[in-house]
mmCIF file of C-alpha atoms and ligand atoms in Angstrom:
data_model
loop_
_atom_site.group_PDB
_atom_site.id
_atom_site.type_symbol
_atom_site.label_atom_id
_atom_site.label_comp_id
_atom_site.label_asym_id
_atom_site.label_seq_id
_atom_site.Cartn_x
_atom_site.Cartn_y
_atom_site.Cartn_z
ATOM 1 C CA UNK A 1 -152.389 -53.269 -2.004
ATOM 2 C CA UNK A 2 -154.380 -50.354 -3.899
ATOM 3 C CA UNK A 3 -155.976 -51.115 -7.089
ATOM 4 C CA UNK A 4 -153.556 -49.036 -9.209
ATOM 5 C CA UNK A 5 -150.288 -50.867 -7.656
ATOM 6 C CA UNK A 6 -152.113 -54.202 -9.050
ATOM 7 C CA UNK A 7 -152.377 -52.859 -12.254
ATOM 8 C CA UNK A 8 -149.303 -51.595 -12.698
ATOM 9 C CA UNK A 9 -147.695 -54.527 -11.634
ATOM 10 C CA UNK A 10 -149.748 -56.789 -14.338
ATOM 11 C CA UNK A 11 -148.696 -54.165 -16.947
ATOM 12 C CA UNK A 12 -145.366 -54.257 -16.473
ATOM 13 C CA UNK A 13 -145.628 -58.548 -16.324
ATOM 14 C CA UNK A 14 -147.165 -58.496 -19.649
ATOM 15 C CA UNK A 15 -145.414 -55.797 -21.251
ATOM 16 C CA UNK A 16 -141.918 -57.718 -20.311
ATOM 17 C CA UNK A 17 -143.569 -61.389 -21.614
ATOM 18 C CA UNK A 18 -144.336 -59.113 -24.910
ATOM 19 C CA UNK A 19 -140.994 -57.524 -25.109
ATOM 20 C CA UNK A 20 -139.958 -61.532 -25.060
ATOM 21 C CA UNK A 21 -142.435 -62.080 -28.095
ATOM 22 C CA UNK A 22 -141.581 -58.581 -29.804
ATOM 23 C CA UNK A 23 -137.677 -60.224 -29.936
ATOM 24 C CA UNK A 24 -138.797 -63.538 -30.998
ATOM 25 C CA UNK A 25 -140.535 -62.016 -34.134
ATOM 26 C CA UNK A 26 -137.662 -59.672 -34.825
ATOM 27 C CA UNK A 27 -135.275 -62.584 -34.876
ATOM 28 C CA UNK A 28 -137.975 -64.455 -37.452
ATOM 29 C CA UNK A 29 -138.349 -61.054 -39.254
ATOM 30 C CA UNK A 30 -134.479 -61.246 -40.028
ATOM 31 C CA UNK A 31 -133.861 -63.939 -40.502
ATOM 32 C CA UNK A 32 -137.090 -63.935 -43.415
ATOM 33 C CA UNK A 33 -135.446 -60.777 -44.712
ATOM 34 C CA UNK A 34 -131.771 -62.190 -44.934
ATOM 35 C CA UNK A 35 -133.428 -65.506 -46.933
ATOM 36 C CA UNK A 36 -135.588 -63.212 -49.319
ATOM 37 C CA UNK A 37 -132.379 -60.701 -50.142
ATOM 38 C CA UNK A 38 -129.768 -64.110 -50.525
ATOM 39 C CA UNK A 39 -132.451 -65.820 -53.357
ATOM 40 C CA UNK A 40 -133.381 -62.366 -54.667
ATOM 41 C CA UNK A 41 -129.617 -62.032 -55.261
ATOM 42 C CA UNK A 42 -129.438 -65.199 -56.655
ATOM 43 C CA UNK A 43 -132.124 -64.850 -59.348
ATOM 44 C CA UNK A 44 -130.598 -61.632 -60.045
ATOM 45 C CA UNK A 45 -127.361 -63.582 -61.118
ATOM 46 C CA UNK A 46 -128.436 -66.441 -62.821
ATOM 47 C CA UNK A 47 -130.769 -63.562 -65.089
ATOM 48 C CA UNK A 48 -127.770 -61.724 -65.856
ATOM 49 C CA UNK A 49 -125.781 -65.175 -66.226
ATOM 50 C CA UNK A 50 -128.232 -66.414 -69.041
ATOM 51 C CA UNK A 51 -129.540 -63.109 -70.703
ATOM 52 C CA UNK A 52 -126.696 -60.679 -70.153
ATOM 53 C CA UNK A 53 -123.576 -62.070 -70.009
ATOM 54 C CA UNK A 54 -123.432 -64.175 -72.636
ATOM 55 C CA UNK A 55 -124.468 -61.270 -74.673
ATOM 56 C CA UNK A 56 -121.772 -59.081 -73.901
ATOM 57 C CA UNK A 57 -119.467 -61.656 -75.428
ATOM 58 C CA UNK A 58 -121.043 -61.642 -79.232
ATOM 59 C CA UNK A 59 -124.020 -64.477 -79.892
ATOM 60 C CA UNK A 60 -122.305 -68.156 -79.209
ATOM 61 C CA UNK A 61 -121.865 -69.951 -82.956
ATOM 62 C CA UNK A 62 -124.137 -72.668 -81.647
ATOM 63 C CA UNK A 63 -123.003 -74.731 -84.621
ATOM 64 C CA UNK A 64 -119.298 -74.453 -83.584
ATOM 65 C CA UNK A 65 -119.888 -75.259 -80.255
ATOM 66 C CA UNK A 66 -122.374 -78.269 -80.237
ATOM 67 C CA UNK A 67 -122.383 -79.423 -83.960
ATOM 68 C CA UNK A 68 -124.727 -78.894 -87.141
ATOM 69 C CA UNK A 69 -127.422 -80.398 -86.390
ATOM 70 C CA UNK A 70 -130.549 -80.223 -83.827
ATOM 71 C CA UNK A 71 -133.628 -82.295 -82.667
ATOM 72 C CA UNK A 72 -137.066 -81.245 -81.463
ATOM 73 C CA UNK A 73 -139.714 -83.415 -80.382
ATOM 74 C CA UNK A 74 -142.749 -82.515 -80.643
ATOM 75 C CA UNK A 75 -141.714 -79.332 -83.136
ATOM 76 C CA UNK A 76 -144.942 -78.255 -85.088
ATOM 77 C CA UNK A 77 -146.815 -76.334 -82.831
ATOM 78 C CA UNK A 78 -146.388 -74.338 -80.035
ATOM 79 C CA UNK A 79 -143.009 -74.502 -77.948
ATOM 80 C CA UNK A 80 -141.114 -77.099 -79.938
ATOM 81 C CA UNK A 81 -141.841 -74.775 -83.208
ATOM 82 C CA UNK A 82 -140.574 -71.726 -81.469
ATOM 83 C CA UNK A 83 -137.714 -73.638 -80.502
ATOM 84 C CA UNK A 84 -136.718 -75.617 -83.910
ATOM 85 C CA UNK A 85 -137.495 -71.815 -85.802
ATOM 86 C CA UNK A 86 -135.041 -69.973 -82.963
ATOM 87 C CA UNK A 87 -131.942 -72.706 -83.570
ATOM 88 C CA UNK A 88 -132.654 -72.411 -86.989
ATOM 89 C CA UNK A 89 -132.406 -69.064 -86.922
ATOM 90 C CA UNK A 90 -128.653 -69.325 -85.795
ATOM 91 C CA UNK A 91 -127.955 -71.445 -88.508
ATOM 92 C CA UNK A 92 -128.582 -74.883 -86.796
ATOM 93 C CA UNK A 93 -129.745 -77.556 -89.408
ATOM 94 C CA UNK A 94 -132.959 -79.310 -87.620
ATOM 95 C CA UNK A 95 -134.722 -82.527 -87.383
ATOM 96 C CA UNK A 96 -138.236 -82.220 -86.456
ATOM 97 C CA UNK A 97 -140.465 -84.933 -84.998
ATOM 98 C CA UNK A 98 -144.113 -85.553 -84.314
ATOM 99 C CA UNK A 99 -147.085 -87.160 -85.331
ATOM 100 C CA UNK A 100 -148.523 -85.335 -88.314
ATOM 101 C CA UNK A 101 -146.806 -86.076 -91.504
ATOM 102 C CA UNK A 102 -148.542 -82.873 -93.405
ATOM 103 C CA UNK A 103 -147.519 -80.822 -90.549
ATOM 104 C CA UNK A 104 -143.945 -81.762 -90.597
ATOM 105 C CA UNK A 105 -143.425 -81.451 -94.636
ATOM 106 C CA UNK A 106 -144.751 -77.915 -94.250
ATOM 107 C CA UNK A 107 -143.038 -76.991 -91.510
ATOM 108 C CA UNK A 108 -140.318 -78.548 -92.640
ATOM 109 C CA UNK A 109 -140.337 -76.330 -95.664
ATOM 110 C CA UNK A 110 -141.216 -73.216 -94.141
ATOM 111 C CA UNK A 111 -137.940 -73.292 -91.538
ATOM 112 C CA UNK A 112 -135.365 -74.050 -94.375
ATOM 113 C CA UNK A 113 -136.842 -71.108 -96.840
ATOM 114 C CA UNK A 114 -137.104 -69.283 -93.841
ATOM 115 C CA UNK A 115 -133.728 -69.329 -92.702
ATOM 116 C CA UNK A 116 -131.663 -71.658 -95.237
ATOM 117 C CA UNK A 117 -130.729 -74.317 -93.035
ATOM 118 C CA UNK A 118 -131.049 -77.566 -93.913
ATOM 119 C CA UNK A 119 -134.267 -79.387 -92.449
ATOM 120 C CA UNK A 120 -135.472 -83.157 -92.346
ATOM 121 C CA UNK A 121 -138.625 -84.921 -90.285
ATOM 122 C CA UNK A 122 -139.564 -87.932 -88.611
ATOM 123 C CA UNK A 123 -142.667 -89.185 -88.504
ATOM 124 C CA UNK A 124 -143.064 -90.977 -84.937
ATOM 125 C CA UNK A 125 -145.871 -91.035 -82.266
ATOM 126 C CA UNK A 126 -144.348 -91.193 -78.591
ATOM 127 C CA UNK A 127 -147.746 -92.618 -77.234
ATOM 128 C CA UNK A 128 -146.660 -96.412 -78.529
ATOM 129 C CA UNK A 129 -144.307 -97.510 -76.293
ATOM 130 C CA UNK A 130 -141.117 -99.021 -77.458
ATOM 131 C CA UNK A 131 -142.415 -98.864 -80.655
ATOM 132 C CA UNK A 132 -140.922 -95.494 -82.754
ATOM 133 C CA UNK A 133 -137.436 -95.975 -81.256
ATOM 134 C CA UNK A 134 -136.060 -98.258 -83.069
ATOM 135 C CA UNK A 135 -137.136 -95.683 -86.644
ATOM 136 C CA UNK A 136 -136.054 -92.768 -84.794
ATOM 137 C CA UNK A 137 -131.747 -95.040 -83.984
ATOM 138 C CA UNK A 138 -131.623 -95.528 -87.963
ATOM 139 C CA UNK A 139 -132.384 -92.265 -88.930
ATOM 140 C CA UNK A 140 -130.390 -89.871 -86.680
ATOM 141 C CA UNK A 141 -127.404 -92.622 -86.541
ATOM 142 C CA UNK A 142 -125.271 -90.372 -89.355
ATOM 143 C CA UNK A 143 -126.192 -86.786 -88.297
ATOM 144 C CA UNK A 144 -123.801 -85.033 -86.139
ATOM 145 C CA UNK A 145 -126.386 -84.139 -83.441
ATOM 146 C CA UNK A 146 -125.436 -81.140 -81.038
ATOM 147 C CA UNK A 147 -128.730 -80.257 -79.563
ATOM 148 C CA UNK A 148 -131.871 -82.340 -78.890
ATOM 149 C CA UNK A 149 -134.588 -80.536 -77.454
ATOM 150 C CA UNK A 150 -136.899 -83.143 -75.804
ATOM 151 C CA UNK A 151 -139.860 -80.439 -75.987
ATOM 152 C CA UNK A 152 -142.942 -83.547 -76.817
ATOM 153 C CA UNK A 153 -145.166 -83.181 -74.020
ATOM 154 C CA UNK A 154 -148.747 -83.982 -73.407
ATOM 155 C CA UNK A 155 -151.129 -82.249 -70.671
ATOM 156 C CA UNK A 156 -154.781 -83.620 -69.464
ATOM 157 C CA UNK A 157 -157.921 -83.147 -70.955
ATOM 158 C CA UNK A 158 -159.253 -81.145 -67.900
ATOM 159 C CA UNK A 159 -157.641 -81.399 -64.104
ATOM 160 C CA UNK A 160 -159.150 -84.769 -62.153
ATOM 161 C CA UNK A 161 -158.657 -86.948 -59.364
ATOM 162 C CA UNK A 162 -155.709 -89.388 -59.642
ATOM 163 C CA UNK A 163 -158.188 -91.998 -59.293
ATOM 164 C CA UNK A 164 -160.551 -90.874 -62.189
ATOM 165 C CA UNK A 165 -158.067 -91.318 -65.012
ATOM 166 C CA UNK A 166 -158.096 -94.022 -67.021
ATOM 167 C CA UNK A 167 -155.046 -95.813 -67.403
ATOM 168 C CA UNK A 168 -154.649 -94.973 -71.394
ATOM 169 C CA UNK A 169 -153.808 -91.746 -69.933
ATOM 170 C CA UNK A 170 -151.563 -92.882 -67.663
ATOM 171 C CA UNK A 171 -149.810 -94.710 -70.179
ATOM 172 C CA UNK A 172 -149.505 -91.861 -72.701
ATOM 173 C CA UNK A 173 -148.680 -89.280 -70.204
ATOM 174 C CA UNK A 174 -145.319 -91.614 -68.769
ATOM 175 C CA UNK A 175 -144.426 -92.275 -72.612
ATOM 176 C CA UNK A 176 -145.050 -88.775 -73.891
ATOM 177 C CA UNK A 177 -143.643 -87.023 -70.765
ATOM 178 C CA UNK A 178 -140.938 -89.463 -69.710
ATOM 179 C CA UNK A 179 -140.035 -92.371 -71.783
ATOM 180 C CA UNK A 180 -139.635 -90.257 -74.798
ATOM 181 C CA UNK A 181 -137.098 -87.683 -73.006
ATOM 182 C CA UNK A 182 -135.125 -90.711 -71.951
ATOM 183 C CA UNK A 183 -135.107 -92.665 -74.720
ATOM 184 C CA UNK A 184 -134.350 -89.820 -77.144
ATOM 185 C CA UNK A 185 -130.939 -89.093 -74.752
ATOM 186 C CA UNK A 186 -130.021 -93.044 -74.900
ATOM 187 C CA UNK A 187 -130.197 -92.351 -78.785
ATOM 188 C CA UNK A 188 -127.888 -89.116 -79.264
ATOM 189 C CA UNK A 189 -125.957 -89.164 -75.895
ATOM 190 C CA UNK A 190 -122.972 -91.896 -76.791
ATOM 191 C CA UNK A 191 -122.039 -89.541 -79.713
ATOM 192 C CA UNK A 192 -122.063 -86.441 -77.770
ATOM 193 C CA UNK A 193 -120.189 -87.950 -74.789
ATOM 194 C CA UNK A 194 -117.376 -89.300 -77.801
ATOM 195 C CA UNK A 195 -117.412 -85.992 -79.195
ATOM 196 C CA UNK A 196 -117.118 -84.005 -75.721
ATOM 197 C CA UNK A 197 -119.630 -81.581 -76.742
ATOM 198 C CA UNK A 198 -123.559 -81.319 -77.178
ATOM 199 C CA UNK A 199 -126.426 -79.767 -75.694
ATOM 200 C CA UNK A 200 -129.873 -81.201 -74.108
ATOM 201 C CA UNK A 201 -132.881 -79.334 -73.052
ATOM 202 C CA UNK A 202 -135.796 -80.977 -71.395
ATOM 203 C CA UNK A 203 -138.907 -79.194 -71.479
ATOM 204 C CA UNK A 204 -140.789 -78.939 -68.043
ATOM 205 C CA UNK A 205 -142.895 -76.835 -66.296
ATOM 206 C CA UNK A 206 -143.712 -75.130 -63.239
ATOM 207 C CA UNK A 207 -145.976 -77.692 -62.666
ATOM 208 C CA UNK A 208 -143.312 -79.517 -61.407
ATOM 209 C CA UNK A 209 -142.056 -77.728 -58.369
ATOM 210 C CA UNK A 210 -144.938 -77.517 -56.578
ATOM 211 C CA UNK A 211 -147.832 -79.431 -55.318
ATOM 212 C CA UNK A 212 -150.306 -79.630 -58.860
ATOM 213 C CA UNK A 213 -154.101 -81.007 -57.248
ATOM 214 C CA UNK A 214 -155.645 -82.620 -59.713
ATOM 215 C CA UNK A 215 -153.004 -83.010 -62.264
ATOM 216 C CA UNK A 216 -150.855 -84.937 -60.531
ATOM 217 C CA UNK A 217 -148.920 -87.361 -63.018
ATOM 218 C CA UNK A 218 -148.539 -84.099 -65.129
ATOM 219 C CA UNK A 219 -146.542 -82.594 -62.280
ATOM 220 C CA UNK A 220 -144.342 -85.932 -61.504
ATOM 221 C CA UNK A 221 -144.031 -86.059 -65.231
ATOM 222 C CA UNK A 222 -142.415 -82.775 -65.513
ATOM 223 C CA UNK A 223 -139.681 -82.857 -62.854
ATOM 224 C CA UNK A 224 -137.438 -82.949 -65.305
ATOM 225 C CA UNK A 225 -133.929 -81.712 -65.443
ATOM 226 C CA UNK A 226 -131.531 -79.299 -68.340
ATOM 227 C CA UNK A 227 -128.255 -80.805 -68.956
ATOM 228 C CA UNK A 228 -125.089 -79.023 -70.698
ATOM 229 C CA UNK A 229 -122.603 -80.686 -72.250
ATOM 230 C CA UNK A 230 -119.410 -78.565 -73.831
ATOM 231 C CA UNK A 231 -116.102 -79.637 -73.462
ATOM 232 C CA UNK A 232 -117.668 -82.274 -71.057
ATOM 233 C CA UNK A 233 -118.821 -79.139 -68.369
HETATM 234 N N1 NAP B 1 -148.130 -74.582 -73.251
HETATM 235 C C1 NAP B 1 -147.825 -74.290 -72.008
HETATM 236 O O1 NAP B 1 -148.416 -73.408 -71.390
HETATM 237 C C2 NAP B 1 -146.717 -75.029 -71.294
HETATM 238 C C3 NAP B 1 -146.311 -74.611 -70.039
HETATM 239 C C4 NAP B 1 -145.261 -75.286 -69.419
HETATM 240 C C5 NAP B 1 -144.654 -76.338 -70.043
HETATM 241 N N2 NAP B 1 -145.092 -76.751 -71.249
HETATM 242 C C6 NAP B 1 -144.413 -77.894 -71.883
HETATM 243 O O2 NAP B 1 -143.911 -77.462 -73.146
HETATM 244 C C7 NAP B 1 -143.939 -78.535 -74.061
HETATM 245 C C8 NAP B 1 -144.659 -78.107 -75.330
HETATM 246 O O3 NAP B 1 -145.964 -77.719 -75.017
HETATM 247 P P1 NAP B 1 -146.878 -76.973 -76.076
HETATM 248 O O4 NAP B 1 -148.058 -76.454 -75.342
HETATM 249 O O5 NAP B 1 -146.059 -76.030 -76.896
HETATM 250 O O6 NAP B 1 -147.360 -78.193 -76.990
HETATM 251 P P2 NAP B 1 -148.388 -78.169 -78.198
HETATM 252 O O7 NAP B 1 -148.622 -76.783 -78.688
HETATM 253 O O8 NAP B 1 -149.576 -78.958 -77.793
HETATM 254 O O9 NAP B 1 -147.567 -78.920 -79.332
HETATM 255 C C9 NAP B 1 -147.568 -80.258 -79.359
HETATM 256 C C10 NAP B 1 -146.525 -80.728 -80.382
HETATM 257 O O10 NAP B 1 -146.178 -82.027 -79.986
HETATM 258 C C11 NAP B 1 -146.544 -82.947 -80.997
HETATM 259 N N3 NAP B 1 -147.075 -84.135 -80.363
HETATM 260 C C12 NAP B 1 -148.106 -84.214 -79.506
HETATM 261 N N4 NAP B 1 -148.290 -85.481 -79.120
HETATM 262 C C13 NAP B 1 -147.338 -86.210 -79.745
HETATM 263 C C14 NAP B 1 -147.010 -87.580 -79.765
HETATM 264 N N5 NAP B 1 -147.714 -88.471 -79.070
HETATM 265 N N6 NAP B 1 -145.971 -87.999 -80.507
HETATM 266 C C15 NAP B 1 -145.263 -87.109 -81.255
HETATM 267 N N7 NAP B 1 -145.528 -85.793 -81.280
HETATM 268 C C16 NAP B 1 -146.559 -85.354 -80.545
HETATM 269 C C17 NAP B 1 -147.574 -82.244 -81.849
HETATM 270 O O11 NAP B 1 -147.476 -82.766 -83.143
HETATM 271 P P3 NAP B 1 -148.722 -83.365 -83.974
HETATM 272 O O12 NAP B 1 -149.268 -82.241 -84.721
HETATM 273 O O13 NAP B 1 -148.125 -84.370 -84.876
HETATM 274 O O14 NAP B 1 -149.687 -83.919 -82.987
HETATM 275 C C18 NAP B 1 -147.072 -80.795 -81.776
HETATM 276 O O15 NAP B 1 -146.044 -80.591 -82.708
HETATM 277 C C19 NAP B 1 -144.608 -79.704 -73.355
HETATM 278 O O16 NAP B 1 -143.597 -80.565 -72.864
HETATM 279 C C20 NAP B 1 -145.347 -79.039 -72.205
HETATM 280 O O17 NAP B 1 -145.477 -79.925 -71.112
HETATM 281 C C21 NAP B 1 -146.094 -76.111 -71.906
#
């Protein structure tokens, strides 16, 4: 056999074996395409369901529909201040918690001249265990809570090994991030469930849907969940 009949014979070998491969990654290539478009649609709807639709209807009386009054945890900084100012804003009446007593009075003060709502704080540190519970029952046991925003949260110092941290921070981190979500929902959810209506967001983070090196209780601590009650839904 000449030369050029052996080559052409391994050509057209490998160029059916790649014709084999070239299918193969077409079929992937679909069927990557068809996954992207179905949670690209997805996303799509769930931005219109929360930002667009539920304008188009007039702004929801948040008071009519959960009740008069909301908790924050965690409300005088950051996200649980944003928060406490924005349902205040809408005319919810708010209960703040956190540490600082200072902080709360003046916060306090500023979100009721701000928006003339009616405002009142707790002073309770979620680090201590079982210990600000019990406060936290007598005081919100005659307010008709709608919302409770379980926004306390605490972060680490600096990313480190699992095995590095001490196990203060372990402790704070699971009764910041956890206990004090749970515990605050055993306090206001009986009433809410009675009442058929109410509203609880828990604060999380990206953190917790994917694999966080180095700040790994943070992550487990965060795969948290939003819940909606109205009308039991
Ligand atoms: N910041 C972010 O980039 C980010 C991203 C994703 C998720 N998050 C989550 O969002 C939430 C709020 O984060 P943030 O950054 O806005 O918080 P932040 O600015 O650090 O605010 C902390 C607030 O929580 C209070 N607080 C802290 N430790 C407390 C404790 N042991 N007991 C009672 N109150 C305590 C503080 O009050 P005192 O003044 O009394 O200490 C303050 O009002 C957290 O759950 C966090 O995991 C934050």
């Amino acid at each position: 056999m000449a030369a050029v009949d052996r080559f052409y014979l391994l050509y057209r070998e490998i160029s059916r074996s790649c014709s084999f491969y070239i299918e193969a990654l077409a079929i992937v290539g679909a069927w990557y395409t068809v996954r992207k478009c179905v949670s690209l649609a997805f996303d799509t709807y769930s931005m219109l369901r929360l930002h667009l639709i539920p304008k188009l209807g007039g702004e929801i009386d948040l008071v009519k529909r959960y009740g008069k009054w909301a908790v924050v945890t965690g409300s005088t900084d950051g996200i649980g201040k944003a928060y406490a100012e924005e349902l205040a804003k809408r005319g919810v009446n708010i209960i703040l918690i956190s540490r600082n007593k200072e902080k709360l009075e003046s916060v306090s003060r500023s979100i009721s001249e701000t928006y003339k709502v009616e405002t009142d704080f707790i002073v309770a540190d979620f680090s201590k265990g079982r210990e600000p519970y019990p406060a936290i029952r007598e005081a919100l046991k005659d307010r008709e809570i709608g919302i409770l925003v379980n926004n306390v949260g605490m972060f680490y110092p600096y990313p480190d090994y699992f095995t590095n941290l001490s196990e203060d921070v372990l402790w704070d981190m699971i009764n910041i991030n956890i206990v004090s979500a749970n515990m605050m929902m055993h306090i206001v959810l009986p009433r809410m469930v009675e009442k058929m209506r109410g509203a609880i967001v828990n604060v999380s983070s990206a953190s917790c849907c994917q694999p966080t090196p180095m700040l790994t209780i943070y992550g487990a601590s965060k795969v948290s969940w939003g819940v909606v009650f109205n009308g039991m839904h």
